[in-house]
Amino acid sequence: MKGQPLQPLLRFGIEDADSPVVALAGNPNTGKTTIFNALTGLNQHTGNWPGKTVVQARGKYCYGGQEVILVDLPGTYSLLANSVEEQIARDFIYFGRPDATIVVADATCLERNLNLLLQVVEITPLVILCINLIDEARRKLIKIDFARLAERLGIPVVPASARTGEGLELLKKTVQDMISGKLKPSPKPIIYDGEVEGALHQILPEIKGILGDDATSRWLALRLLEGDETVLEGIQHYLLTDPPARLEEVFV
Amino acid sequence: MLLSQLPVGKTGEVVAITCSGLVRRRLLDLGLVPGTKIRTLRQSPGGDPLAFNIRGAVIALRLDTASHVKIRSLD
């Protein structure tokens, strides 16, 4: 079922990677864990992220005869690895290569949740935006144009209320369609100003030469330009066994 | 005026973030971009940190972090 390399997932403590793996990301207090519990029920397992004192919750659910492994990532505002939690979430989405990533957003303050969404979309196009707490938003008379949002973002958008179970069927179906390849999101790439794009074009061929041509090279190049050292550690830990000396040369 | 000087119950608007690097990135990630309205909600017993309402979420910031945010008072 899985065409992606399995090894990185082992590093995250996931052994049974025959089933598709779906990551659950989101800001703190968006009901991410409520969604996780509603989807997996009692079929979950809690432990730690390997080598970290951060809780890892993993669960399974079945949809249409297909078993899906759901990984609850720590709640973060960002993926720029300022904290252990952010680094875990980022490493899992980038190095773990989940078959889909659900970003849970709070319908009552959607705007502040979209920052994380954009950061996830920069890493992988396989993203579903789940807008949770729509019951509360309705009560506050907040109206959201889900169709227009999906069109502008270029990814599927699923409204939900995890507390009442509303929208969860559609969420599972959307995940299924993404795993099976029926749904191929095409989010618009984020283009930076000329100086950044120029630097990107300089180092991209070098990165592709080391890690292979990959849709996510652009994200990696951006982090290297930012001078993010944690991403180099990640490459060493999850992708390559020998130190990426040439990447460090690229590193500015 | 600095965000660290905004009294409890008062509202301001972000004018600029005056630091760089990770702290700047962090503040931007929390939603503090120029033009954002921000209100001081509470002060902890020692006066540090302060709790703010930023784009619908309650966020606590240390005084030294909040002093990197230049604001304009709206009251």
CSV table of C-alpha atoms in Angstrom, one decimal:
chain,number,residue,atom,x,y,z
A,1,MET,CA,0.0,0.0,0.0
A,2,LYS,CA,2.8,2.4,0.9
A,3,GLY,CA,5.1,3.5,-1.9
A,4,GLN,CA,7.2,5.8,0.4
A,5,PRO,CA,10.4,4.6,2.1
A,6,LEU,CA,9.5,3.0,5.4
A,7,GLN,CA,12.6,3.5,7.3
A,8,PRO,CA,12.1,7.1,8.5
A,9,LEU,CA,8.8,6.0,10.2
A,10,LEU,CA,10.7,3.4,12.2
A,11,ARG,CA,12.8,6.2,13.6
A,12,PHE,CA,9.6,7.8,14.9
A,13,GLY,CA,8.7,4.5,16.7
A,14,ILE,CA,6.2,3.4,14.1
A,15,GLU,CA,6.7,-0.3,13.3
A,16,ASP,CA,3.5,-1.4,11.7
A,17,ALA,CA,3.9,0.9,8.7
A,18,ASP,CA,2.1,-1.4,6.2
A,19,SER,CA,-1.0,0.7,6.7
A,20,PRO,CA,-1.1,4.3,5.4
A,21,VAL,CA,0.0,6.9,8.0
A,22,VAL,CA,-1.9,10.1,8.6
A,23,ALA,CA,-0.5,13.0,10.7
A,24,LEU,CA,-2.8,15.3,12.7
A,25,ALA,CA,-1.3,18.8,13.2
A,26,GLY,CA,-2.8,22.0,14.5
A,27,ASN,CA,-2.5,25.0,16.8
A,28,PRO,CA,-3.0,24.3,20.5
A,29,ASN,CA,-6.6,24.3,21.7
A,30,THR,CA,-8.2,23.7,18.3
A,31,GLY,CA,-9.8,20.4,19.3
A,32,LYS,CA,-7.1,18.3,17.6
A,33,THR,CA,-7.1,15.7,20.3
A,34,THR,CA,-10.9,15.6,20.3
A,35,ILE,CA,-10.8,14.7,16.6
A,36,PHE,CA,-8.1,12.2,17.3
A,37,ASN,CA,-10.2,10.5,20.0
A,38,ALA,CA,-13.4,10.7,17.9
A,39,LEU,CA,-11.6,9.0,15.0
A,40,THR,CA,-9.7,6.3,16.8
A,41,GLY,CA,-11.9,5.7,19.8
A,42,LEU,CA,-10.2,3.5,22.3
A,43,ASN,CA,-8.0,2.1,19.6
A,44,GLN,CA,-4.9,4.1,20.6
A,45,HIS,CA,-1.5,3.9,22.1
A,46,THR,CA,0.3,6.5,24.0
A,47,GLY,CA,4.1,6.7,24.5
A,48,ASN,CA,6.9,9.1,23.9
A,49,TRP,CA,8.5,10.3,20.8
A,50,PRO,CA,11.8,8.4,20.6
A,51,GLY,CA,14.4,10.2,22.7
A,52,LYS,CA,12.1,13.1,23.6
A,53,THR,CA,10.0,13.8,26.7
A,54,VAL,CA,7.0,14.7,24.5
A,55,VAL,CA,3.9,12.5,24.5
A,56,GLN,CA,3.2,10.7,21.2
A,57,ALA,CA,-0.4,9.5,20.7
A,58,ARG,CA,-1.0,7.0,17.9
A,59,GLY,CA,-4.2,5.3,17.0
A,60,LYS,CA,-6.0,3.3,14.3
A,61,TYR,CA,-9.3,3.5,12.6
A,62,CYS,CA,-10.9,1.6,9.7
A,63,TYR,CA,-12.7,3.2,6.8
A,64,GLY,CA,-14.0,1.2,3.8
A,65,GLY,CA,-12.0,-1.8,4.9
A,66,GLN,CA,-8.8,0.2,5.0
A,67,GLU,CA,-6.8,0.5,8.2
A,68,VAL,CA,-5.3,3.9,8.8
A,69,ILE,CA,-2.7,4.9,11.4
A,70,LEU,CA,-3.3,8.3,12.8
A,71,VAL,CA,-0.5,10.2,14.6
A,72,ASP,CA,-1.4,13.1,16.9
A,73,LEU,CA,1.4,15.7,16.6
A,74,PRO,CA,2.0,18.2,19.4
A,75,GLY,CA,-0.1,21.4,19.1
A,76,THR,CA,2.1,24.2,17.7
A,77,TYR,CA,1.7,27.7,16.2
A,78,SER,CA,4.6,27.1,13.8
A,79,LEU,CA,6.9,24.5,12.3
A,80,LEU,CA,10.1,26.5,12.6
A,81,ALA,CA,11.5,24.3,15.3
A,82,ASN,CA,11.8,26.9,18.1
A,83,SER,CA,10.8,24.2,20.6
A,84,VAL,CA,11.0,20.4,20.9
A,85,GLU,CA,7.3,20.2,20.1
A,86,GLU,CA,7.7,22.2,16.9
A,87,GLN,CA,10.7,20.2,15.8
A,88,ILE,CA,8.8,16.9,16.3
A,89,ALA,CA,5.8,18.1,14.3
A,90,ARG,CA,8.0,19.3,11.5
A,91,ASP,CA,10.3,16.3,11.5
A,92,PHE,CA,7.4,14.0,11.3
A,93,ILE,CA,5.7,15.8,8.4
A,94,TYR,CA,8.9,16.3,6.5
A,95,PHE,CA,11.0,13.2,7.2
A,96,GLY,CA,8.2,10.8,8.2
A,97,ARG,CA,6.4,11.5,4.9
A,98,PRO,CA,2.9,10.7,6.1
A,99,ASP,CA,0.4,9.7,3.3
A,100,ALA,CA,-1.7,12.7,4.3
A,101,THR,CA,-1.6,15.4,6.9
A,102,ILE,CA,-4.7,16.9,8.5
A,103,VAL,CA,-4.3,20.4,9.8
A,104,VAL,CA,-7.0,21.1,12.4
A,105,ALA,CA,-8.0,24.8,12.6
A,106,ASP,CA,-10.3,26.6,15.0
A,107,ALA,CA,-13.3,28.1,13.1
A,108,THR,CA,-13.7,30.9,15.7
A,109,CYS,CA,-10.2,32.3,15.0
A,110,LEU,CA,-9.4,30.8,11.6
A,111,GLU,CA,-7.0,33.6,10.6
A,112,ARG,CA,-4.4,32.7,13.3
A,113,ASN,CA,-4.5,29.0,12.3
A,114,LEU,CA,-3.7,29.6,8.6
A,115,ASN,CA,0.0,30.4,9.4
A,116,LEU,CA,0.6,26.8,10.4
A,117,LEU,CA,-1.4,25.6,7.4
A,118,LEU,CA,0.8,27.5,5.0
A,119,GLN,CA,3.9,26.1,6.6
A,120,VAL,CA,2.6,22.6,6.3
A,121,VAL,CA,1.6,23.1,2.7
A,122,GLU,CA,5.1,24.3,1.9
A,123,ILE,CA,6.4,20.9,3.0
A,124,THR,CA,3.8,18.6,1.4
A,125,PRO,CA,0.8,19.1,-0.9
A,126,LEU,CA,-1.0,16.1,0.7
A,127,VAL,CA,-2.8,18.3,3.2
A,128,ILE,CA,-6.4,18.4,4.3
A,129,LEU,CA,-7.7,21.5,6.3
A,130,CYS,CA,-10.2,20.4,8.9
A,131,ILE,CA,-12.0,23.4,10.3
A,132,ASN,CA,-13.2,22.3,13.7
A,133,LEU,CA,-15.5,24.0,16.2
A,134,ILE,CA,-18.0,25.1,13.5
A,135,ASP,CA,-20.8,24.7,16.1
A,136,GLU,CA,-19.2,27.4,18.2
A,137,ALA,CA,-18.5,29.6,15.2
A,138,ARG,CA,-22.2,29.3,14.2
A,139,ARG,CA,-23.1,30.4,17.7
A,140,LYS,CA,-20.8,33.4,17.3
A,141,LEU,CA,-22.4,34.1,14.0
A,142,ILE,CA,-19.2,33.6,12.1
A,143,LYS,CA,-19.7,32.6,8.5
A,144,ILE,CA,-17.0,30.7,6.6
A,145,ASP,CA,-17.0,30.1,2.8
A,146,PHE,CA,-15.5,26.7,2.8
A,147,ALA,CA,-15.7,26.2,-0.9
A,148,ARG,CA,-14.0,29.4,-1.7
A,149,LEU,CA,-11.3,28.7,0.9
A,150,ALA,CA,-10.6,25.3,-0.6
A,151,GLU,CA,-10.4,26.9,-4.0
A,152,ARG,CA,-8.0,29.6,-2.9
A,153,LEU,CA,-5.8,27.2,-0.9
A,154,GLY,CA,-5.8,24.5,-3.5
A,155,ILE,CA,-6.5,21.8,-0.9
A,156,PRO,CA,-9.6,20.0,0.4
A,157,VAL,CA,-11.4,21.8,3.3
A,158,VAL,CA,-13.6,19.8,5.7
A,159,PRO,CA,-15.9,21.6,8.2
A,160,ALA,CA,-16.3,19.6,11.4
A,161,SER,CA,-17.4,19.7,15.0
A,162,ALA,CA,-15.6,16.9,16.7
A,163,ARG,CA,-17.7,17.2,19.9
A,164,THR,CA,-20.9,16.3,18.1
A,165,GLY,CA,-19.2,14.1,15.4
A,166,GLU,CA,-20.3,16.4,12.6
A,167,GLY,CA,-18.1,16.2,9.6
A,168,LEU,CA,-16.0,13.3,10.7
A,169,GLU,CA,-17.4,10.9,8.1
A,170,LEU,CA,-16.5,13.4,5.4
A,171,LEU,CA,-13.0,13.8,6.9
A,172,LYS,CA,-12.4,10.0,6.8
A,173,LYS,CA,-13.6,9.9,3.2
A,174,THR,CA,-11.4,12.8,2.2
A,175,VAL,CA,-8.4,11.1,3.9
A,176,GLN,CA,-9.2,7.9,2.0
A,177,ASP,CA,-9.4,9.7,-1.3
A,178,MET,CA,-6.1,11.3,-0.7
A,179,ILE,CA,-4.4,8.0,0.3
A,180,SER,CA,-5.8,6.2,-2.7
A,181,GLY,CA,-4.6,9.0,-5.0
A,182,LYS,CA,-8.1,9.9,-6.2
A,183,LEU,CA,-7.6,13.4,-4.7
A,184,LYS,CA,-4.5,15.2,-5.8
A,185,PRO,CA,-4.3,18.6,-4.2
A,186,SER,CA,-2.4,21.3,-6.0
A,187,PRO,CA,-1.7,24.1,-3.5
A,188,LYS,CA,-0.3,27.3,-5.1
A,189,PRO,CA,3.4,27.6,-4.3
A,190,ILE,CA,4.4,30.5,-2.1
A,191,ILE,CA,6.8,32.7,-4.1
A,192,TYR,CA,9.2,34.9,-2.1
A,193,ASP,CA,10.8,38.1,-3.3
A,194,GLY,CA,13.5,38.2,-5.9
A,195,GLU,CA,16.5,38.0,-3.6
A,196,VAL,CA,15.2,34.9,-1.8
A,197,GLU,CA,14.1,33.2,-5.0
A,198,GLY,CA,17.5,33.9,-6.6
A,199,ALA,CA,19.4,32.3,-3.7
A,200,LEU,CA,17.0,29.3,-3.9
A,201,HIS,CA,17.8,28.7,-7.5
A,202,GLN,CA,21.5,28.8,-6.6
A,203,ILE,CA,21.4,26.1,-4.0
A,204,LEU,CA,18.5,23.9,-5.3
A,205,PRO,CA,20.5,22.0,-7.9
A,206,GLU,CA,23.1,21.2,-5.2
A,207,ILE,CA,20.4,19.9,-2.8
A,208,LYS,CA,18.8,17.8,-5.5
A,209,GLY,CA,22.1,16.3,-6.3
A,210,ILE,CA,22.6,15.1,-2.8
A,211,LEU,CA,19.0,14.0,-1.8
A,212,GLY,CA,17.5,13.3,-5.2
A,213,ASP,CA,14.9,15.3,-7.1
A,214,ASP,CA,12.1,15.7,-4.7
A,215,ALA,CA,9.1,18.0,-4.5
A,216,THR,CA,10.1,19.0,-1.0
A,217,SER,CA,13.6,20.2,-1.9
A,218,ARG,CA,12.3,23.7,-2.1
A,219,TRP,CA,11.3,23.6,1.5
A,220,LEU,CA,14.6,22.2,2.6
A,221,ALA,CA,16.4,24.9,0.6
A,222,LEU,CA,14.4,27.6,2.4
A,223,ARG,CA,15.3,26.2,5.8
A,224,LEU,CA,19.0,26.0,4.9
A,225,LEU,CA,18.8,29.7,3.7
A,226,GLU,CA,17.3,30.6,7.1
A,227,GLY,CA,20.3,29.0,8.8
A,228,ASP,CA,18.2,26.4,10.6
A,229,GLU,CA,20.7,23.9,12.0
A,230,THR,CA,18.0,21.5,13.4
A,231,VAL,CA,17.1,20.6,9.8
A,232,LEU,CA,20.7,19.3,9.2
A,233,GLU,CA,20.4,17.2,12.3
A,234,GLY,CA,17.2,15.8,10.9
A,235,ILE,CA,18.8,14.9,7.6
A,236,GLN,CA,21.5,13.1,9.4
A,237,HIS,CA,19.1,11.3,11.6
A,238,TYR,CA,16.4,10.3,9.2
A,239,LEU,CA,17.8,10.3,5.7
A,240,LEU,CA,21.5,9.8,5.5
A,241,THR,CA,23.9,7.7,7.5
A,242,ASP,CA,27.1,9.6,6.5
A,243,PRO,CA,27.3,13.3,7.4
A,244,PRO,CA,26.1,15.5,4.6
A,245,ALA,CA,29.3,17.4,4.3
A,246,ARG,CA,28.2,19.0,1.0
A,247,LEU,CA,25.0,20.2,2.5
A,248,GLU,CA,26.9,22.0,5.2
A,249,GLU,CA,28.8,23.7,2.5
A,250,VAL,CA,25.5,24.9,1.1
A,251,PHE,CA,24.4,25.9,4.5
A,252,VAL,CA,24.8,29.7,4.9
B,1,MET,CA,5.0,52.8,22.9
B,2,LEU,CA,6.1,49.2,23.7
B,3,LEU,CA,3.7,46.3,24.2
B,4,SER,CA,5.2,45.7,27.6
B,5,GLN,CA,3.9,49.1,28.7
B,6,LEU,CA,0.3,48.6,27.5
B,7,PRO,CA,-1.8,48.7,30.7
B,8,VAL,CA,-4.3,45.9,31.5
B,9,GLY,CA,-7.6,46.4,29.7
B,10,LYS,CA,-6.1,48.7,27.0
B,11,THR,CA,-5.9,48.0,23.3
B,12,GLY,CA,-3.1,48.7,20.9
B,13,GLU,CA,-2.1,48.1,17.3
B,14,VAL,CA,1.2,46.5,16.3
B,15,VAL,CA,3.5,49.0,14.5
B,16,ALA,CA,6.7,47.0,14.2
B,17,ILE,CA,8.7,44.1,15.7
B,18,THR,CA,12.1,45.5,16.7
B,19,CYS,CA,14.1,42.3,17.1
B,20,SER,CA,15.4,39.7,14.6
B,21,GLY,CA,16.0,36.0,14.5
B,22,LEU,CA,14.0,33.4,16.3
B,23,VAL,CA,12.2,35.8,18.7
B,24,ARG,CA,11.0,37.8,15.8
B,25,ARG,CA,9.9,34.7,14.0
B,26,ARG,CA,8.1,33.5,17.1
B,27,LEU,CA,6.2,36.8,17.5
B,28,LEU,CA,5.2,36.7,13.9
B,29,ASP,CA,4.0,33.1,14.2
B,30,LEU,CA,1.9,34.1,17.2
B,31,GLY,CA,0.1,36.5,14.9
B,32,LEU,CA,1.9,39.8,15.8
B,33,VAL,CA,2.2,41.3,12.4
B,34,PRO,CA,2.0,45.1,11.8
B,35,GLY,CA,-1.7,46.2,12.0
B,36,THR,CA,-2.7,43.5,14.5
B,37,LYS,CA,-4.9,44.6,17.3
B,38,ILE,CA,-3.8,43.5,20.7
B,39,ARG,CA,-5.3,43.9,24.2
B,40,THR,CA,-3.7,43.3,27.6
B,41,LEU,CA,-5.9,41.0,29.6
B,42,ARG,CA,-4.1,40.2,32.8
B,43,GLN,CA,-0.9,40.7,34.7
B,44,SER,CA,0.7,37.9,36.8
B,45,PRO,CA,1.3,38.7,40.5
B,46,GLY,CA,5.0,39.6,39.9
B,47,GLY,CA,4.0,41.8,36.9
B,48,ASP,CA,5.8,39.4,34.5
B,49,PRO,CA,4.5,37.8,32.3
B,50,LEU,CA,1.5,39.6,30.8
B,51,ALA,CA,-1.5,37.9,29.1
B,52,PHE,CA,-2.7,39.3,25.8
B,53,ASN,CA,-5.6,38.7,23.5
B,54,ILE,CA,-3.9,38.2,20.1
B,55,ARG,CA,-6.3,37.4,17.2
B,56,GLY,CA,-8.7,35.5,19.4
B,57,ALA,CA,-6.3,33.5,21.5
B,58,VAL,CA,-4.9,34.3,25.0
B,59,ILE,CA,-1.1,34.3,24.8
B,60,ALA,CA,1.3,35.1,27.7
B,61,LEU,CA,4.5,36.9,26.9
B,62,ARG,CA,7.4,37.8,29.1
B,63,LEU,CA,8.1,41.5,29.5
B,64,ASP,CA,11.4,41.3,27.7
B,65,THR,CA,9.7,39.6,24.7
B,66,ALA,CA,6.8,42.1,24.7
B,67,SER,CA,9.3,44.9,24.8
B,68,HIS,CA,10.3,44.0,21.2
B,69,VAL,CA,6.9,44.9,20.0
B,70,LYS,CA,6.3,48.6,19.1
B,71,ILE,CA,2.6,49.5,19.3
B,72,ARG,CA,0.3,52.5,18.9
B,73,SER,CA,-2.3,52.9,21.6
B,74,LEU,CA,-5.9,52.8,20.3
B,75,ASP,CA,-7.7,54.0,23.5
